[in-house]
mmCIF file of C-alpha atoms in Angstrom:
data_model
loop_
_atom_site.group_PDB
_atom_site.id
_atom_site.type_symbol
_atom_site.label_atom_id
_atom_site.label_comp_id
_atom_site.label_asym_id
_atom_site.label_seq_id
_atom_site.Cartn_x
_atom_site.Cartn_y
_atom_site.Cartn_z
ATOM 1 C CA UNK A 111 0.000 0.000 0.000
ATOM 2 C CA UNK A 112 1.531 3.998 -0.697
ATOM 3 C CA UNK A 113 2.565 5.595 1.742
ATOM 4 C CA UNK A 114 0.691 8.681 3.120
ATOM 5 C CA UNK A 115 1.535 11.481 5.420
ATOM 6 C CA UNK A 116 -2.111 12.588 5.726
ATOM 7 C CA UNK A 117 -1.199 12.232 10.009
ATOM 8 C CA UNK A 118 1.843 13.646 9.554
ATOM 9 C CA UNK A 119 0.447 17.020 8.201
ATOM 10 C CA UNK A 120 -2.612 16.758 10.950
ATOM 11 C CA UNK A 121 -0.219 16.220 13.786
ATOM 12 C CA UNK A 122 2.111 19.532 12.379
ATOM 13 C CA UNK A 123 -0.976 21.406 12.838
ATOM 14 C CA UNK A 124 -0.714 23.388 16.719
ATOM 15 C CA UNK A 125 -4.211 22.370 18.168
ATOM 16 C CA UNK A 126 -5.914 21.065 21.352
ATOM 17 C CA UNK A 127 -9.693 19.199 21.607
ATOM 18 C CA UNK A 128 -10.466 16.870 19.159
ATOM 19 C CA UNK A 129 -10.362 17.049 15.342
ATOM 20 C CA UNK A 130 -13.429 15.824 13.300
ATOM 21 C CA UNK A 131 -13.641 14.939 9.884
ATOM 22 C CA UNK A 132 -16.453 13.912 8.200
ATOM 23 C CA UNK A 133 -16.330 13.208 4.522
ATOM 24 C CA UNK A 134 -19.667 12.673 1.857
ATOM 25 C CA UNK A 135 -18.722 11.749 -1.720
ATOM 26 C CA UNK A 136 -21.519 12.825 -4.616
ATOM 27 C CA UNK A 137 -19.689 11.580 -7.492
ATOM 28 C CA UNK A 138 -16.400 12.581 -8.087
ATOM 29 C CA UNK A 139 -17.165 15.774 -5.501
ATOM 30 C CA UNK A 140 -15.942 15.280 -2.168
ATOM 31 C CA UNK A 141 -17.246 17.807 0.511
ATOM 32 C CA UNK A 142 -15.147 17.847 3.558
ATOM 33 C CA UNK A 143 -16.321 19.109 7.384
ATOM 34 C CA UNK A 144 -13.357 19.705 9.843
ATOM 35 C CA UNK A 145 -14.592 20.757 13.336
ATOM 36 C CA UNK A 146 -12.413 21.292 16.222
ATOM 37 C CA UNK A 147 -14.271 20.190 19.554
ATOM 38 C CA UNK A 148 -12.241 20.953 22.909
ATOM 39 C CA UNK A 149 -14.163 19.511 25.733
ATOM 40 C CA UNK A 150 -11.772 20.989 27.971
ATOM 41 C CA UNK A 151 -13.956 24.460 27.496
ATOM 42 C CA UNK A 152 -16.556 25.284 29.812
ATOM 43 C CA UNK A 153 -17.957 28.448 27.111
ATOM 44 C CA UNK A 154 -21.449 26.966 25.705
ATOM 45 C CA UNK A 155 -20.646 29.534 22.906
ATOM 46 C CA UNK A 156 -17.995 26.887 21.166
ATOM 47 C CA UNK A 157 -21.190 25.331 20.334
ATOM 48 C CA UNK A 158 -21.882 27.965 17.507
ATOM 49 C CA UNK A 159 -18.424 27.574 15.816
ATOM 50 C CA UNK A 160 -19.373 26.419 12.711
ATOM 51 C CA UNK A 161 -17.217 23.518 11.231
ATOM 52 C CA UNK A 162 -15.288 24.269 8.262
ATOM 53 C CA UNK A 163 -16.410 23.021 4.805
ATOM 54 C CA UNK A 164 -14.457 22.156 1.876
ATOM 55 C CA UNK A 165 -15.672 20.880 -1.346
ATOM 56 C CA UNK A 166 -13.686 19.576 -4.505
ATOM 57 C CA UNK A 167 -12.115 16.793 -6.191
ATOM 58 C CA UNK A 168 -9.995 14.396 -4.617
ATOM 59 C CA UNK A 169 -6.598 16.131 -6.688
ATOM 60 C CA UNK A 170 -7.999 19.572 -5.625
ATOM 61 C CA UNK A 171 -8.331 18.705 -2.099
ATOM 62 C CA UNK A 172 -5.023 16.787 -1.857
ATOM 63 C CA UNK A 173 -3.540 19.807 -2.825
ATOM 64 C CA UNK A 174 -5.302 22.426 -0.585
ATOM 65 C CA UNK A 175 -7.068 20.611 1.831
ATOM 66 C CA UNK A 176 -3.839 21.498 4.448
ATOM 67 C CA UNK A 177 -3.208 24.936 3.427
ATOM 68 C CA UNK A 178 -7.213 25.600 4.075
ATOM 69 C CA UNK A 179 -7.548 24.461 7.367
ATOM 70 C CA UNK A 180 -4.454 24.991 8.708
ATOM 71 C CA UNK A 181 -4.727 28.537 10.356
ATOM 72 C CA UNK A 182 -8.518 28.411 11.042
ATOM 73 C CA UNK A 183 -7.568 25.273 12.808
ATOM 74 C CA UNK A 184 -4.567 27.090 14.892
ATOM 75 C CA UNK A 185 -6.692 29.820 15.254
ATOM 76 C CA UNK A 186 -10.176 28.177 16.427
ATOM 77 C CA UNK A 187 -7.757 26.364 18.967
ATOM 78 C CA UNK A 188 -6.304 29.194 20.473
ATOM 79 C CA UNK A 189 -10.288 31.128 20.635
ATOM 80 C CA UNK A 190 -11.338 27.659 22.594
ATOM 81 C CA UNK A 191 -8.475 27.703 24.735
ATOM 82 C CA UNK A 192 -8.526 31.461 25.549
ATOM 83 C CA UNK A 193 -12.162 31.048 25.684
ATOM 84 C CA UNK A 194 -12.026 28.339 28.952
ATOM 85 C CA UNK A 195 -8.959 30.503 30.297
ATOM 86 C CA UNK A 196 -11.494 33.504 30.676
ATOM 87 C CA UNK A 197 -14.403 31.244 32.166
ATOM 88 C CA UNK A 198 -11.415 30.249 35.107
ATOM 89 C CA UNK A 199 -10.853 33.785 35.534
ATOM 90 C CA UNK A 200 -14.335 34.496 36.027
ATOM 91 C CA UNK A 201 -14.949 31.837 38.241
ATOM 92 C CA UNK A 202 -11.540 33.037 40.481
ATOM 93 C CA UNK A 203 -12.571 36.560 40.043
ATOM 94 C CA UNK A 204 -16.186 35.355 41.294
ATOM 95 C CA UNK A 205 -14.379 33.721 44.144
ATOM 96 C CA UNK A 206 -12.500 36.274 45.272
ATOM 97 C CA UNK A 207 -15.339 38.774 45.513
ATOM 98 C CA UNK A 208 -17.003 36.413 47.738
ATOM 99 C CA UNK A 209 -13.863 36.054 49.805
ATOM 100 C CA UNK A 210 -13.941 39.440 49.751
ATOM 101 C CA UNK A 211 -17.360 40.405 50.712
ATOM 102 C CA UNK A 212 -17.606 37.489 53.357
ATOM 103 C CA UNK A 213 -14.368 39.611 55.140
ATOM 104 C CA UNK A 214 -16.090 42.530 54.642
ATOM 105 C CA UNK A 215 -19.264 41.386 56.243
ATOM 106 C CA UNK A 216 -17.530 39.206 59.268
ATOM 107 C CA UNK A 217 -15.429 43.112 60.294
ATOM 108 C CA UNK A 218 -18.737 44.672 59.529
ATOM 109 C CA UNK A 219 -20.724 42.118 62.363
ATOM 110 C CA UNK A 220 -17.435 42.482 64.453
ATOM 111 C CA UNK A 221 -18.083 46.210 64.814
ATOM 112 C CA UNK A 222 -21.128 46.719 65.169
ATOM 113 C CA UNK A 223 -22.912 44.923 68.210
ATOM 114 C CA UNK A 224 -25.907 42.038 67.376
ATOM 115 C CA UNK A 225 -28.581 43.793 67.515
ATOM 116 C CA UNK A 226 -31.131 43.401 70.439
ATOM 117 C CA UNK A 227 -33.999 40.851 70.798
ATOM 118 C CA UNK A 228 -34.949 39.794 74.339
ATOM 119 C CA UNK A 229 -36.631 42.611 76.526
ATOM 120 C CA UNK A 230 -33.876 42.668 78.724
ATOM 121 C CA UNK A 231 -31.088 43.215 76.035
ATOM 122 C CA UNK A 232 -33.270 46.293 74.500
ATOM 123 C CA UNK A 233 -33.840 47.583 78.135
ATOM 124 C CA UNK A 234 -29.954 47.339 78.512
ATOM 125 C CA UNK A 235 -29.211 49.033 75.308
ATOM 126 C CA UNK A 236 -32.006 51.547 76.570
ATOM 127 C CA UNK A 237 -30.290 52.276 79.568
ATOM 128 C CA UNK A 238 -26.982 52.326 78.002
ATOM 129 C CA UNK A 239 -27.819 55.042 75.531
ATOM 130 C CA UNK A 240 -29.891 57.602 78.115
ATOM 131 C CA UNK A 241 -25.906 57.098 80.033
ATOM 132 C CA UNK A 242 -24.232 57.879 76.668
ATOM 133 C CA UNK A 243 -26.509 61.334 76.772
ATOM 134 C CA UNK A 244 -25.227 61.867 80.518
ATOM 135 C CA UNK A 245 -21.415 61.290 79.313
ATOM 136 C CA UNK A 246 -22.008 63.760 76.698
ATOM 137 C CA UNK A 247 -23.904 66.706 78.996
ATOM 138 C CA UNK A 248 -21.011 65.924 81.832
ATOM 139 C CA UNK A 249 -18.182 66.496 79.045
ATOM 140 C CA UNK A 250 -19.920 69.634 78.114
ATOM 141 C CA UNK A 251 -20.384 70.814 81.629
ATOM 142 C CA UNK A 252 -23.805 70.503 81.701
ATOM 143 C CA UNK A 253 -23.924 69.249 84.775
ATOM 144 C CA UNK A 254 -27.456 70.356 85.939
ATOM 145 C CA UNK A 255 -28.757 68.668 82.568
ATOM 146 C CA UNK A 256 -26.697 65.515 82.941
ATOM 147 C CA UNK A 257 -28.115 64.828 86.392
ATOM 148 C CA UNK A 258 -31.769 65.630 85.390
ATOM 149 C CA UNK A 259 -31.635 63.304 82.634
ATOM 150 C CA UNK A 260 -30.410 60.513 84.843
ATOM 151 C CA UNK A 261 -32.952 57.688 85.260
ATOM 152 C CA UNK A 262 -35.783 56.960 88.012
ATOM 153 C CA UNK A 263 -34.789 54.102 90.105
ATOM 154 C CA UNK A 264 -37.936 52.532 89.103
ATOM 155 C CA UNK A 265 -37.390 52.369 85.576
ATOM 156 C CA UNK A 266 -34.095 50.504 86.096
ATOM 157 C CA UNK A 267 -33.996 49.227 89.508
ATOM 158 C CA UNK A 268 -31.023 46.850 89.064
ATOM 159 C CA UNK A 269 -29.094 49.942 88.581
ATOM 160 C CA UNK A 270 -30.536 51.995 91.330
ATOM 161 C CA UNK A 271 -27.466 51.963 93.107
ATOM 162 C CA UNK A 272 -25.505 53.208 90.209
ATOM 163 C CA UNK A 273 -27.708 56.248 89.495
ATOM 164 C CA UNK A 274 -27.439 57.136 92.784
ATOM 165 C CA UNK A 275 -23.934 57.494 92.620
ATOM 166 C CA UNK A 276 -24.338 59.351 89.544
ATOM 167 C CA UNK A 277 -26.282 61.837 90.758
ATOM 168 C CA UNK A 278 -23.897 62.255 93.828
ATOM 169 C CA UNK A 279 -21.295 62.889 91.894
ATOM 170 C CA UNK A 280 -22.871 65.169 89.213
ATOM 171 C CA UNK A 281 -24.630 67.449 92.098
ATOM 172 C CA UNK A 282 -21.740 67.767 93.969
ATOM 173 C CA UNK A 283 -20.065 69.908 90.568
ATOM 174 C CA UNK A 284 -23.426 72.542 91.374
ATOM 175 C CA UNK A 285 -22.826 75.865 92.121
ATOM 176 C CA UNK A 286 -23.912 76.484 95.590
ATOM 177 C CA UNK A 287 -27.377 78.284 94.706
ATOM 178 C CA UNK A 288 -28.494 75.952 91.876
ATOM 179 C CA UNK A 289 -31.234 74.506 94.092
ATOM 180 C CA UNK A 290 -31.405 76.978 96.804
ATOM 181 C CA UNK A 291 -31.059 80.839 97.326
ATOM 182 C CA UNK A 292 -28.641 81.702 99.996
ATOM 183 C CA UNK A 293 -30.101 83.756 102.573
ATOM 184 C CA UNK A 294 -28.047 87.145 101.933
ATOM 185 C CA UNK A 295 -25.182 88.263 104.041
ATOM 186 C CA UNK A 296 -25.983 90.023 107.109
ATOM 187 C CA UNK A 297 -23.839 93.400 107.432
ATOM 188 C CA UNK A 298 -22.239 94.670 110.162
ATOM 189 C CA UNK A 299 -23.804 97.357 111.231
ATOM 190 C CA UNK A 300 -27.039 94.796 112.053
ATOM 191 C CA UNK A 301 -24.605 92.117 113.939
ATOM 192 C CA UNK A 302 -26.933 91.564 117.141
ATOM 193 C CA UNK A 303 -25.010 92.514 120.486
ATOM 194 C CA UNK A 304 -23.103 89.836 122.637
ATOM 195 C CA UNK A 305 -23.059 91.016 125.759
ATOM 196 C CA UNK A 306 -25.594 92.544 128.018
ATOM 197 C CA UNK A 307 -23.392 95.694 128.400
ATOM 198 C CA UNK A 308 -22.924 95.920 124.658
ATOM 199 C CA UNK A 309 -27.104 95.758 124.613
ATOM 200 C CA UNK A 310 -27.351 98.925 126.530
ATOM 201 C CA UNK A 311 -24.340 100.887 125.647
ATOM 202 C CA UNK A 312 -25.978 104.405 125.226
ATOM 203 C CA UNK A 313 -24.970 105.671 122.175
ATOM 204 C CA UNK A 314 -26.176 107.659 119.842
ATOM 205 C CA UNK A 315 -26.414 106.537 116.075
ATOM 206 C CA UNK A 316 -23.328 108.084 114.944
ATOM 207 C CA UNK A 317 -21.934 106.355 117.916
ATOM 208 C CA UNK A 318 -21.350 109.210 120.190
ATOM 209 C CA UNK A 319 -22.231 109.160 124.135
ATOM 210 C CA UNK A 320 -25.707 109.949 124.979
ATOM 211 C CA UNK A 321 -25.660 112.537 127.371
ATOM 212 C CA UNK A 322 -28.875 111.693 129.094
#
């Protein structure tokens, strides 16, 4: 039998997937189909490459059939390959984000406190924000304000005893007549006498002797 190098030229071509041929003779017409199929691409859009279709005689296609599919071949090899290269990107890309947004979300939940649900955790949080008000009126030297808007012992009586100390220590920045007007000073001239003889010293009003 002759000798062919029909394998030899395939294998010189630079492709990866699998190489179909398919080959209908209608008389002395042949009419070649040469489809590359990688299966190593994920892209569903390698599904509308069209195979490539040659038609001639056997002498015409022994002498082009190579030289026609040749670069299409190279060059649908290298659109499949770049093709399943960009679908792993994607899919690390994808990955990453998620990485990404799960560390994003986990410092997120790490600063910020869980939110409240049983009565007693939203009267906590309650009390804790009317305290964060004090703090704030007491930095601003408010401290009338800050010790008005401390709580009632009866709307958090576990911390009665810390609202009392509150209070103590907020009134004790007053000013002396924030609750009470001091009784005004009494001057010297009206100091009442200490001694009998003092009581009926006769004087007159410009403090001389009275003569009678």
């Amino acid at each position: 039998m002759p000798v062919t190098n029909f394998f030899a030229h395939i294998a010189a071509i630079p492709f990866e997937g699998c190489l179909n041929i398919t080959i209908r003779k209608h008389g002395e017409q042949l009419t070649t189909s040469v489809l590359l199929q990688n299966d190593g691409c994920g892209d569903a859009a390698k599904n509308h490459i069209p195979p490539l279709i040659l038609k001639g005689s056997a002498k015409e296609l022994c002498e082009g059939f190579f030289d026609a599919i040749s670069i299409p071949l190279t060059e649908t090899s290298k659109l499949l390959v770049n093709m399943e290269q960009y679908l792993k990107g994607q899919e690390t890309a994808r990955k990453n984000a998620a990485m990404e947004k799960k560390k994003t979300e986990k410092a997120d939940k790490a600063d910020k406190p869980d939110k409240p649900t049983t009565p007693e955790e939203i009267k906590e949080m309650k009390y804790k924000v009317i305290m964060a008000g004090v703090d704030k009126l007491e930095a601003a030297g408010k401290y009338r304000e800050a010790w008005i808007k401390v709580p009632q012992a009866s709307e958090f009586p576990d911390k009665a005893e810390e609202m009392r100390n509150r209070r103590a220590s907020l009134s004790a920045k007053f000013s002396p007549d924030l609750f009470r007007t001091e009784q005004p000073a009494t001057a010297v001239n009206n100091v009442e006498p200490k001694t009998e003889q003092d009581a009926t010293d006769h004087t007159d009003a410009e403090g001389i002797p009275d003569e009678g």
